[in-house]
């Protein structure tokens, strides 16, 4: 794992945007894996700014998001469909039909999971996957204990994850209890991974990632088995390891 140390959230976002924009410009076709949450917001803002200023085009880009809550409509401001539209897709020239997220309202969730993995494979796999990390080491919604062999699947969200995400909802009760997430093996199939880590609340996770053992109890530790991972981490996240 290559570690890029940056000063703060802003610099992390800027550096991540540079990596993605460079790839997008270089390739004729590219499949990006995207995440939601607080971490990639600044990255998406930097991509939008670059699109406006420099005209970087996303016409040839296809995106696959890691996860979606079960039970929220696309138009629900807390759905990840809504987040992605508002935070990125509505502000760049990517064709809407080239942006994929798991469908949290499918009649048959298991079928939806299988289809999602199949679709990613059929379209050539993910070239570059952006990841954030949970304080408990989760990636996507793969909570501690998730099998490293897992493909896209349905998860019951841990109380700690629901609490961490409750800031976006009116009450904790409004936070869905289940989600669909790309599995650990789906994530590991990506050709390249860009993990963004910012803030002191992630310092413990950063420390475990770098110095802990590879274990399903700490899902992100699997990334040590991937041959092309870049971590962009800020000073606060690195405060426990430097
Ligand atoms: C969201 C996702 C999650 C987040 C993680 C960190 O698509 O995959 O694993 O990356 O929960 O969330 P933030 O960035 O809000 O700290």
Coordinates of N, CA and C and ligand atoms in Angstrom, one line a residue:
X1 N 0.8 -1.2 0.0 CA 0.0 0.0 0.0 C 0.9 1.2 0.0
X2 N 0.6 2.1 -0.9 CA 1.4 3.3 -1.0 C 0.6 4.4 -0.2
X3 N 1.3 5.1 0.7 CA 0.7 6.1 1.5 C 1.1 7.5 1.1
X4 N 0.1 8.3 0.7 CA 0.4 9.7 0.4 C 0.0 10.6 1.6
X5 N 0.9 11.3 2.2 CA 0.5 12.1 3.4 C 0.2 13.5 3.0
X6 N -0.9 14.0 3.4 CA -1.3 15.4 3.1 C -1.6 16.1 4.4
X7 N -1.7 17.4 4.2 CA -1.9 18.3 5.4 C -3.4 18.1 6.0
X8 N -4.3 18.3 5.1 CA -5.7 18.3 5.7 C -6.7 17.8 4.6
X9 N -8.0 17.9 5.0 CA -9.1 17.3 4.2 C -9.0 17.9 2.8
X10 N -8.8 19.3 2.7 CA -8.8 19.9 1.4 C -7.7 19.4 0.5
X11 N -6.5 19.2 1.1 CA -5.4 18.7 0.2 C -5.7 17.2 -0.2
X12 N -6.3 16.5 0.8 CA -6.6 15.1 0.4 C -7.6 15.0 -0.8
X13 N -8.6 15.9 -0.7 CA -9.6 15.9 -1.8 C -9.0 16.4 -3.1
X14 N -8.1 17.4 -3.0 CA -7.4 17.8 -4.2 C -6.5 16.8 -4.9
X15 N -5.8 16.1 -4.0 CA -4.9 15.0 -4.5 C -5.7 13.9 -5.2
X16 N -6.8 13.5 -4.5 CA -7.6 12.4 -5.0 C -8.2 12.8 -6.4
X17 N -8.6 14.1 -6.4 CA -9.2 14.6 -7.7 C -8.2 14.5 -8.8
X18 N -6.9 14.9 -8.5 CA -5.9 14.9 -9.5 C -5.7 13.4 -10.0
X19 N -5.7 12.5 -9.1 CA -5.5 11.1 -9.6 C -6.6 10.7 -10.5
X20 N -7.8 11.0 -10.1 CA -9.0 10.6 -10.9 C -9.0 11.3 -12.3
X21 N -8.8 12.6 -12.2 CA -8.9 13.4 -13.5 C -7.8 12.9 -14.4
X22 N -6.6 12.6 -13.9 CA -5.6 12.2 -14.8 C -6.0 10.9 -15.5
X23 N -6.6 10.0 -14.7 CA -7.0 8.7 -15.3 C -8.1 8.9 -16.4
X24 N -9.1 9.7 -16.0 CA -10.2 10.0 -16.9 C -9.7 10.6 -18.2
X25 N -8.7 11.4 -18.1 CA -8.2 12.0 -19.3 C -7.4 11.1 -20.2
X26 N -6.8 10.1 -19.5 CA -5.8 9.2 -20.1 C -6.6 8.1 -20.9
X27 N -7.7 7.6 -20.4 CA -8.4 6.4 -20.9 C -9.5 6.8 -21.9
X28 N -9.7 5.9 -22.8 CA -10.8 6.1 -23.8 C -12.2 5.7 -23.1
X29 N -12.1 4.7 -22.2 CA -13.2 4.2 -21.5 C -12.7 3.9 -20.1
X30 N -13.5 4.3 -19.1 CA -13.0 3.9 -17.7 C -14.2 3.7 -16.8
X31 N -14.1 2.7 -16.0 CA -15.1 2.4 -15.0 C -14.6 2.8 -13.6
X32 N -15.3 3.8 -13.0 CA -14.9 4.2 -11.6 C -15.8 3.7 -10.6
X33 N -15.3 3.2 -9.5 CA -16.1 2.8 -8.4 C -16.1 4.0 -7.4
X34 N -17.3 4.3 -6.9 CA -17.5 5.5 -6.1 C -18.1 5.2 -4.7
X35 N -17.8 6.1 -3.8 CA -18.3 6.0 -2.4 C -19.1 7.2 -2.1
X36 N -19.9 7.1 -1.0 CA -20.6 8.3 -0.5 C -20.1 8.6 0.9
X37 N -20.8 9.3 1.7 CA -20.4 9.7 3.0 C -19.6 11.1 3.0
X38 N -19.1 11.5 4.1 CA -18.5 12.8 4.2 C -17.1 12.8 3.5
X39 N -16.4 11.7 3.5 CA -15.0 11.7 3.0 C -14.9 12.1 1.5
X40 N -15.7 11.6 0.6 CA -15.4 12.0 -0.8 C -16.1 13.3 -1.3
X41 N -16.8 14.0 -0.4 CA -17.5 15.2 -0.8 C -16.6 16.2 -1.4
X42 N -15.4 16.4 -0.7 CA -14.5 17.4 -1.2 C -13.8 17.0 -2.6
X43 N -13.7 15.7 -2.7 CA -13.1 15.1 -4.0 C -14.1 15.5 -5.1
X44 N -15.4 15.2 -4.9 CA -16.4 15.5 -5.9 C -16.5 17.0 -6.2
X45 N -16.4 17.8 -5.2 CA -16.4 19.3 -5.4 C -15.2 19.7 -6.3
X46 N -14.0 19.1 -6.0 CA -12.8 19.4 -6.8 C -13.0 18.9 -8.3
X47 N -13.7 17.7 -8.5 CA -13.9 17.3 -9.8 C -14.9 18.2 -10.6
X48 N -15.9 18.7 -9.8 CA -16.8 19.6 -10.5 C -16.2 20.9 -10.9
X49 N -15.3 21.4 -10.0 CA -14.6 22.6 -10.2 C -13.7 22.5 -11.5
X50 N -13.0 21.4 -11.5 CA -12.2 21.1 -12.7 C -13.0 21.0 -14.0
X51 N -14.1 20.3 -13.9 CA -15.0 20.2 -15.0 C -15.4 21.6 -15.6
X52 N -15.7 22.4 -14.6 CA -16.2 23.8 -15.0 C -15.0 24.6 -15.6
X53 N -13.9 24.5 -14.9 CA -12.8 25.4 -15.3 C -12.0 24.8 -16.6
X54 N -11.8 23.5 -16.5 CA -10.9 22.9 -17.6 C -11.7 22.0 -18.6
X55 N -12.9 21.8 -18.3 CA -13.8 21.1 -19.3 C -13.5 19.6 -19.3
X56 N -12.9 19.0 -18.3 CA -12.7 17.6 -18.3 C -14.0 16.9 -18.5
X57 N -14.0 16.0 -19.5 CA -15.3 15.3 -19.8 C -15.4 13.9 -19.2
X58 N -16.7 13.6 -18.9 CA -17.0 12.3 -18.3 C -17.9 11.5 -19.2
X59 N -17.9 11.8 -20.4 CA -18.8 11.1 -21.4 C -18.5 9.7 -21.5
X60 N -17.2 9.3 -21.4 CA -16.7 8.0 -21.6 C -16.5 7.2 -20.2
X61 N -17.1 7.8 -19.2 CA -16.9 7.2 -17.8 C -18.2 6.5 -17.4
X62 N -18.0 5.3 -16.8 CA -19.1 4.6 -16.2 C -18.8 4.5 -14.7
X63 N -19.8 4.7 -13.9 CA -19.6 4.6 -12.4 C -20.4 3.6 -11.8
X64 N -19.9 3.0 -10.7 CA -20.6 2.0 -9.9 C -20.4 2.4 -8.5
X65 N -21.5 2.7 -7.8 CA -21.3 3.0 -6.3 C -21.3 1.7 -5.5
X66 N -20.6 1.9 -4.3 CA -20.4 0.8 -3.4 C -21.7 0.3 -2.8
X67 N -22.7 1.2 -2.5 CA -23.8 0.8 -1.7 C -25.0 1.6 -1.8
X68 N -26.1 1.2 -1.2 CA -27.3 1.9 -1.1 C -28.1 1.4 0.0
X69 N -28.8 2.2 0.7 CA -29.8 1.8 1.7 C -30.9 1.0 1.1
X70 N -31.4 0.1 1.9 CA -32.7 -0.6 1.4 C -33.9 0.2 1.9
X71 N -34.8 0.4 1.0 CA -36.1 1.0 1.5 C -36.2 2.5 1.2
X72 N -35.1 3.2 0.7 CA -35.3 4.6 0.4 C -35.5 4.8 -1.0
X73 N -36.4 5.7 -1.4 CA -36.6 6.1 -2.8 C -35.4 6.9 -3.3
X74 N -35.2 6.8 -4.6 CA -34.0 7.5 -5.2 C -34.1 9.0 -4.9
X75 N -35.3 9.5 -4.8 CA -35.5 11.0 -4.6 C -35.4 11.3 -3.1
X76 N -35.3 10.3 -2.2 CA -35.1 10.6 -0.8 C -33.8 11.3 -0.6
X77 N -33.7 12.4 0.1 CA -32.5 13.1 0.2 C -31.4 12.3 1.0
X78 N -31.8 11.3 1.6 CA -30.8 10.4 2.3 C -30.4 9.2 1.5
X79 N -31.0 9.0 0.4 CA -30.5 7.9 -0.4 C -29.2 8.2 -1.1
X80 N -28.4 7.2 -1.4 CA -27.2 7.4 -2.0 C -27.3 7.8 -3.5
X81 N -28.5 7.4 -4.1 CA -28.8 7.9 -5.4 C -28.8 9.4 -5.4
X82 N -29.6 9.9 -4.4 CA -29.7 11.4 -4.3 C -28.4 12.1 -4.1
X83 N -27.7 11.5 -3.1 CA -26.3 12.0 -2.8 C -25.5 12.2 -4.0
X84 N -25.4 11.1 -4.8 CA -24.5 11.1 -6.0 C -25.0 12.1 -7.0
X85 N -26.3 12.2 -7.2 CA -26.8 13.1 -8.2 C -26.5 14.6 -7.8
X86 N -26.7 14.9 -6.5 CA -26.5 16.2 -6.0 C -25.0 16.5 -5.8
X87 N -24.2 15.6 -5.4 CA -22.8 15.8 -5.1 C -21.9 15.8 -6.3
X88 N -22.3 15.1 -7.4 CA -21.5 14.9 -8.6 C -22.2 14.9 -9.9
X89 N -23.1 13.9 -10.1 CA -23.5 13.6 -11.4 C -24.3 14.8 -12.1
X90 N -25.0 15.5 -11.3 CA -25.8 16.6 -11.9 C -24.9 17.8 -12.4
X91 N -23.6 17.7 -12.0 CA -22.7 18.9 -12.2 C -21.6 18.6 -13.2
X92 N -21.6 17.3 -13.7 CA -20.6 17.0 -14.7 C -21.3 16.4 -15.9
X93 N -20.6 16.1 -17.0 CA -21.3 15.7 -18.2 C -21.4 14.2 -18.4
X94 N -21.5 13.5 -17.3 CA -21.6 12.0 -17.4 C -23.0 11.7 -17.7
X95 N -23.2 10.8 -18.8 CA -24.6 10.4 -19.1 C -25.2 9.6 -17.9
X96 N -26.4 10.0 -17.5 CA -27.1 9.4 -16.3 C -27.1 7.8 -16.4
X97 N -27.3 7.3 -17.6 CA -27.5 5.9 -17.8 C -26.1 5.1 -17.6
X98 N -25.1 5.9 -17.5 CA -23.8 5.3 -17.2 C -23.4 5.3 -15.7
X99 N -24.4 5.7 -14.9 CA -24.1 5.8 -13.4 C -25.0 4.7 -12.7
X100 N -24.3 3.8 -12.1 CA -25.0 2.7 -11.5 C -24.8 2.7 -9.9
X101 N -25.9 2.4 -9.3 CA -25.9 2.2 -7.8 C -26.8 1.0 -7.6
X102 N -26.6 0.2 -6.5 CA -27.5 -0.9 -6.2 C -28.9 -0.3 -6.0
X103 N -29.9 -1.1 -6.4 CA -31.3 -0.6 -6.3 C -31.8 -1.1 -4.9
X104 N -32.0 -0.1 -4.0 CA -32.5 -0.5 -2.7 C -34.0 -0.7 -2.6
X105 N -34.7 -0.7 -3.7 CA -36.1 -0.9 -3.8 C -36.5 -2.1 -4.7
X106 N -35.5 -2.9 -4.9 CA -35.8 -4.1 -5.8 C -36.8 -5.0 -5.2
X107 N -37.6 -5.7 -6.0 CA -38.5 -6.7 -5.5 C -37.8 -7.8 -4.8
X108 N -36.7 -8.2 -5.5 CA -35.9 -9.4 -5.0 C -34.5 -8.9 -4.7
X109 N -34.2 -8.6 -3.5 CA -32.9 -8.0 -3.1 C -31.7 -9.0 -3.5
X110 N -31.9 -10.3 -3.3 CA -30.8 -11.2 -3.6 C -30.5 -11.2 -5.1
X111 N -31.5 -11.2 -5.9 CA -31.3 -11.1 -7.3 C -30.6 -9.8 -7.7
X112 N -31.0 -8.7 -7.0 CA -30.4 -7.4 -7.3 C -28.9 -7.5 -7.0
X113 N -28.5 -8.1 -5.9 CA -27.1 -8.3 -5.6 C -26.3 -9.0 -6.7
X114 N -26.9 -10.2 -7.1 CA -26.2 -11.0 -8.1 C -26.1 -10.2 -9.4
X115 N -27.2 -9.5 -9.8 CA -27.2 -8.7 -11.0 C -26.1 -7.6 -11.0
X116 N -25.9 -7.0 -9.8 CA -25.0 -5.9 -9.7 C -23.6 -6.3 -10.0
X117 N -23.2 -7.5 -9.4 CA -21.8 -8.0 -9.6 C -21.7 -8.4 -11.1
X118 N -22.7 -9.0 -11.6 CA -22.7 -9.4 -13.0 C -22.5 -8.2 -14.0
X119 N -23.2 -7.2 -13.6 CA -23.2 -6.0 -14.5 C -21.7 -5.4 -14.5
X120 N -21.2 -5.3 -13.3 CA -19.8 -4.8 -13.2 C -18.8 -5.6 -14.0
X121 N -19.0 -6.9 -13.9 CA -18.1 -7.8 -14.7 C -18.4 -7.6 -16.2
X122 N -19.7 -7.6 -16.6 CA -20.0 -7.5 -18.0 C -19.5 -6.2 -18.6
X123 N -19.4 -5.2 -17.8 CA -18.9 -3.9 -18.4 C -17.4 -3.7 -18.2
X124 N -16.7 -4.8 -17.8 CA -15.3 -4.8 -17.8 C -14.6 -4.7 -16.5
X125 N -15.4 -4.6 -15.4 CA -14.8 -4.5 -14.1 C -14.4 -3.1 -13.7
X126 N -14.1 -2.8 -12.4 CA -13.8 -1.5 -12.0 C -12.3 -1.2 -12.1
X127 N -12.0 -0.1 -12.8 CA -10.6 0.3 -13.0 C -10.0 1.0 -11.8
X128 N -10.8 1.9 -11.2 CA -10.3 2.6 -10.0 C -11.5 2.7 -9.0
X129 N -11.3 2.2 -7.8 CA -12.3 2.2 -6.8 C -11.9 3.2 -5.7
X130 N -12.8 4.2 -5.5 CA -12.6 5.2 -4.4 C -13.3 4.6 -3.1
X131 N -12.5 4.6 -2.0 CA -13.1 4.1 -0.7 C -12.9 5.1 0.4
X132 N -13.8 5.1 1.3 CA -13.6 5.7 2.6 C -13.5 4.6 3.6
X133 N -13.3 4.9 4.9 CA -13.2 3.8 5.9 C -14.1 4.2 7.1
X134 N -14.8 3.2 7.7 CA -15.5 3.5 8.9 C -14.6 3.4 10.1
X135 N -15.0 3.9 11.2 CA -14.1 3.9 12.4 C -13.9 2.4 12.9
X136 N -14.8 1.5 12.5 CA -14.6 0.1 12.9 C -13.9 -0.7 11.7
X137 N -13.4 0.1 10.7 CA -12.7 -0.6 9.6 C -13.6 -1.0 8.5
X138 N -14.9 -0.7 8.6 CA -15.7 -1.1 7.4 C -15.4 -0.4 6.1
X139 N -15.6 -1.1 5.0 CA -15.4 -0.5 3.7 C -16.7 -0.9 3.0
X140 N -17.2 0.1 2.2 CA -18.6 -0.1 1.8 C -19.4 -0.2 3.0
X141 N -20.4 -1.1 3.0 CA -21.1 -1.4 4.3 C -20.7 -2.8 4.8
X142 N -19.5 -3.2 4.5 CA -19.0 -4.5 5.0 C -18.5 -4.3 6.4
X143 N -19.3 -4.7 7.3 CA -19.0 -4.5 8.7 C -18.0 -5.6 9.2
X144 N -17.4 -5.4 10.4 CA -16.5 -6.4 10.9 C -17.2 -7.8 10.9
X145 N -16.4 -8.8 10.5 CA -17.0 -10.2 10.5 C -17.4 -10.6 9.1
X146 N -17.5 -9.6 8.2 CA -17.9 -10.0 6.8 C -16.8 -10.8 6.2
X147 N -17.2 -11.9 5.5 CA -16.3 -12.7 4.8 C -15.5 -12.0 3.7
X148 N -14.2 -12.3 3.6 CA -13.4 -11.7 2.6 C -13.8 -12.2 1.2
X149 N -14.6 -13.3 1.2 CA -15.0 -13.9 -0.1 C -16.4 -13.3 -0.6
X150 N -16.9 -12.4 0.2 CA -18.3 -11.9 -0.1 C -18.4 -11.1 -1.4
X151 N -19.4 -11.4 -2.1 CA -19.8 -10.6 -3.3 C -20.8 -9.6 -2.8
X152 N -21.4 -8.9 -3.7 CA -22.5 -7.9 -3.4 C -23.6 -8.6 -2.6
X153 N -24.0 -8.0 -1.4 CA -24.9 -8.7 -0.5 C -25.7 -7.7 0.3
X154 N -26.7 -8.3 1.0 CA -27.5 -7.4 1.9 C -26.9 -7.4 3.3
X155 N -26.9 -6.3 3.9 CA -26.3 -6.2 5.3 C -27.3 -5.6 6.3
X156 N -27.1 -6.1 7.5 CA -27.8 -5.4 8.6 C -26.8 -4.5 9.2
X157 N -27.2 -3.2 9.2 CA -26.2 -2.2 9.7 C -25.9 -2.3 11.2
X158 N -24.7 -2.1 11.5 CA -24.3 -2.1 13.0 C -24.9 -0.8 13.6
X159 N -25.2 -0.9 14.9 CA -25.7 0.3 15.6 C -24.7 1.4 15.5
X160 N -23.4 1.2 15.6 CA -22.4 2.2 15.5 C -22.4 2.9 14.1
X161 N -22.6 2.2 13.1 CA -22.7 2.7 11.7 C -24.0 3.6 11.6
X162 N -25.1 3.0 12.1 CA -26.3 3.8 12.0 C -26.2 5.1 12.8
X163 N -25.6 5.0 13.9 CA -25.4 6.3 14.7 C -24.5 7.3 14.0
X164 N -23.4 6.7 13.4 CA -22.5 7.6 12.7 C -23.2 8.3 11.5
X165 N -24.1 7.6 10.9 CA -24.8 8.1 9.7 C -26.1 8.9 10.1
X166 N -26.5 8.9 11.4 CA -27.7 9.5 11.8 C -27.7 11.0 11.7
X167 N -26.4 11.6 11.6 CA -26.3 13.0 11.4 C -27.0 13.5 10.1
X168 N -27.2 12.6 9.2 CA -27.9 13.0 7.9 C -29.4 12.9 8.0
X169 N -29.9 12.2 9.0 CA -31.3 11.9 9.1 C -31.9 12.8 10.3
X170 N -33.3 12.8 10.3 CA -33.9 13.6 11.4 C -33.7 12.9 12.7
X171 N -33.9 11.6 12.8 CA -33.7 10.9 14.0 C -33.0 9.5 13.7
X172 N -32.5 8.9 14.7 CA -31.8 7.6 14.5 C -32.7 6.6 14.0
X173 N -34.0 6.7 14.4 CA -35.0 5.7 13.9 C -35.2 5.8 12.4
X174 N -34.9 6.9 11.9 CA -35.1 7.1 10.4 C -34.0 6.4 9.6
X175 N -32.9 6.1 10.3 CA -31.8 5.5 9.5 C -32.1 4.1 9.2
X176 N -32.1 3.7 7.9 CA -32.5 2.3 7.6 C -31.6 1.3 8.3
X177 N -32.2 0.1 8.5 CA -31.5 -0.9 9.2 C -30.7 -1.8 8.3
X178 N -31.0 -1.8 6.9 CA -30.4 -2.7 6.0 C -29.9 -1.9 4.8
X179 N -28.9 -2.5 4.1 CA -28.4 -1.9 2.9 C -27.9 -3.0 2.0
X180 N -27.7 -2.6 0.7 CA -27.0 -3.5 -0.2 C -25.6 -2.9 -0.4
X181 N -24.6 -3.8 -0.3 CA -23.2 -3.3 -0.5 C -22.4 -4.2 -1.4
X182 N -21.5 -3.6 -2.2 CA -20.6 -4.5 -2.9 C -19.8 -5.2 -1.8
X183 N -19.5 -6.5 -2.1 CA -18.8 -7.3 -1.1 C -17.3 -7.0 -1.1
X184 N -16.6 -7.7 -0.2 CA -15.2 -7.5 -0.1 C -14.5 -8.0 -1.3
X185 N -15.0 -9.1 -1.8 CA -14.3 -9.7 -3.0 C -14.6 -8.8 -4.2
X186 N -15.8 -8.2 -4.3 CA -16.2 -7.3 -5.4 C -15.2 -6.1 -5.4
X187 N -15.0 -5.6 -4.2 CA -14.1 -4.5 -4.0 C -12.6 -4.9 -4.4
X188 N -12.2 -6.0 -4.0 CA -10.9 -6.5 -4.2 C -10.6 -6.8 -5.7
X189 N -11.7 -7.0 -6.5 CA -11.6 -7.2 -7.9 C -11.2 -6.0 -8.7
X190 N -11.3 -4.8 -8.0 CA -11.0 -3.6 -8.7 C -9.5 -3.6 -9.1
X191 N -9.2 -3.0 -10.2 CA -7.8 -3.0 -10.6 C -6.9 -2.1 -9.7
X192 N -7.5 -1.0 -9.3 CA -6.8 -0.1 -8.5 C -7.7 0.5 -7.4
X193 N -7.2 0.8 -6.3 CA -8.0 1.3 -5.2 C -7.4 2.5 -4.6
X194 N -8.3 3.5 -4.3 CA -7.8 4.8 -3.7 C -8.6 5.0 -2.4
X195 N -7.9 4.9 -1.3 CA -8.6 4.9 0.0 C -8.3 6.3 0.6
X196 N -9.3 7.0 0.9 CA -9.2 8.4 1.5 C -9.5 8.3 3.0
X197 N -8.6 8.9 3.8 CA -8.8 8.9 5.2 C -8.4 10.3 5.8
X198 N -9.4 10.9 6.5 CA -9.2 12.2 7.0 C -9.8 12.3 8.4
X199 N -9.2 13.0 9.3 CA -9.7 13.4 10.6 C -9.3 12.5 11.7
X200 N -9.3 13.1 12.9 CA -8.7 12.4 14.1 C -9.6 11.2 14.5
X201 N -10.9 11.3 14.1 CA -11.8 10.2 14.5 C -11.5 8.9 13.6
X202 N -10.6 9.1 12.6 CA -10.2 7.9 11.8 C -8.8 7.5 12.2
X203 N -8.2 8.2 13.2 CA -6.8 7.9 13.5 C -6.6 6.4 14.0
X204 N -7.6 6.0 14.8 CA -7.5 4.6 15.3 C -7.6 3.6 14.2
X205 N -8.5 3.8 13.3 CA -8.7 2.9 12.1 C -7.4 2.9 11.3
X206 N -6.8 4.1 11.1 CA -5.6 4.2 10.3 C -4.5 3.4 11.0
X207 N -4.4 3.5 12.3 CA -3.4 2.8 13.0 C -3.5 1.3 12.9
X208 N -4.8 0.8 13.0 CA -5.1 -0.6 12.9 C -4.8 -1.1 11.5
X209 N -5.1 -0.3 10.5 CA -4.9 -0.7 9.1 C -3.4 -0.9 8.8
X210 N -2.6 0.1 9.3 CA -1.2 0.0 9.0 C -0.5 -1.1 9.9
X211 N -0.9 -1.2 11.2 CA -0.1 -2.1 12.0 C -0.8 -3.3 12.5
X212 N -2.1 -3.4 12.3 CA -2.9 -4.6 12.7 C -2.7 -5.8 11.8
X213 N -3.2 -6.9 12.2 CA -3.1 -8.1 11.3 C -4.3 -8.0 10.2
X214 N -4.1 -8.9 9.2 CA -5.2 -9.0 8.2 C -6.2 -9.9 8.8
X215 N -7.4 -9.4 9.0 CA -8.5 -10.1 9.7 C -9.8 -9.7 9.3
X216 N -10.8 -10.6 9.2 CA -12.2 -10.2 8.9 C -12.8 -9.4 10.0
X217 N -12.1 -9.3 11.1 CA -12.6 -8.4 12.2 C -12.4 -7.0 11.9
X218 N -11.5 -6.7 10.9 CA -11.2 -5.4 10.5 C -11.2 -5.4 9.0
X219 N -12.4 -5.2 8.4 CA -12.5 -5.4 6.9 C -11.5 -4.8 6.1
X220 N -11.1 -3.5 6.4 CA -10.2 -2.8 5.5 C -8.8 -3.4 5.4
X221 N -8.5 -4.3 6.4 CA -7.2 -4.9 6.5 C -6.9 -5.8 5.2
X222 N -8.0 -6.2 4.6 CA -7.9 -7.0 3.4 C -7.1 -6.3 2.3
X223 N -7.2 -5.0 2.3 CA -6.6 -4.2 1.3 C -5.1 -4.4 1.2
X224 N -4.5 -4.9 2.3 CA -3.0 -5.2 2.2 C -2.7 -6.3 1.3
X225 N -3.8 -7.1 0.9 CA -3.5 -8.2 -0.1 C -3.7 -7.7 -1.5
X226 N -4.1 -6.4 -1.7 CA -4.3 -5.9 -3.1 C -3.0 -5.3 -3.5
X227 N -2.7 -5.5 -4.8 CA -1.4 -5.1 -5.3 C -1.3 -3.6 -5.7
X228 N -2.5 -2.9 -5.7 CA -2.4 -1.5 -6.2 C -3.4 -0.6 -5.4
X229 N -2.9 -0.4 -4.2 CA -3.7 0.5 -3.3 C -3.0 1.7 -2.9
X230 N -3.6 2.9 -3.1 CA -3.0 4.2 -2.6 C -3.9 4.7 -1.5
X231 N -3.3 5.0 -0.4 CA -4.0 5.7 0.7 C -3.6 7.2 0.7
X232 N -4.6 8.0 0.6 CA -4.3 9.5 0.8 C -4.9 9.8 2.2
X233 N -4.0 10.2 3.1 CA -4.4 10.4 4.5 C -3.9 11.7 5.0
X234 N -4.7 12.4 5.8 CA -4.2 13.7 6.3 C -3.6 13.6 7.7
X235 N -3.0 14.7 8.1 CA -2.2 14.7 9.4 C -3.0 14.1 10.6
X236 N -4.2 14.6 10.7 CA -5.0 14.1 11.8 C -5.2 12.6 11.8
X237 N -5.5 12.1 10.6 CA -5.7 10.6 10.5 C -4.5 9.9 10.8
X238 N -3.3 10.5 10.5 CA -2.0 9.9 10.7 C -1.4 10.2 12.1
X239 N -2.2 10.9 12.9 CA -1.6 11.4 14.2 C -1.2 10.2 15.1
X240 N -1.8 9.1 15.0 CA -1.5 7.9 15.8 C -0.3 7.1 15.3
X241 N 0.1 7.3 14.1 CA 1.1 6.4 13.5 C 2.4 7.2 13.1
X242 N 2.4 8.5 13.2 CA 3.6 9.2 12.8 C 4.5 9.6 14.0
Ligands
LIG1 C1 -20.1 4.9 1.7 C2 -19.2 3.9 2.2 C3 -18.8 3.9 3.7 C4 -18.0 5.1 4.1 C5 -17.6 5.1 5.5 C6 -17.0 6.4 6.0 O1 -20.4 4.6 0.4 O2 -18.8 3.1 1.5 O3 -17.9 2.8 3.9 O4 -16.9 5.3 3.3 O5 -18.7 4.8 6.3 O6 -17.9 7.4 6.0 P1 -17.5 8.9 6.1 O7 -16.8 9.2 4.9 O8 -18.8 9.6 6.2 O9 -16.7 9.0 7.3

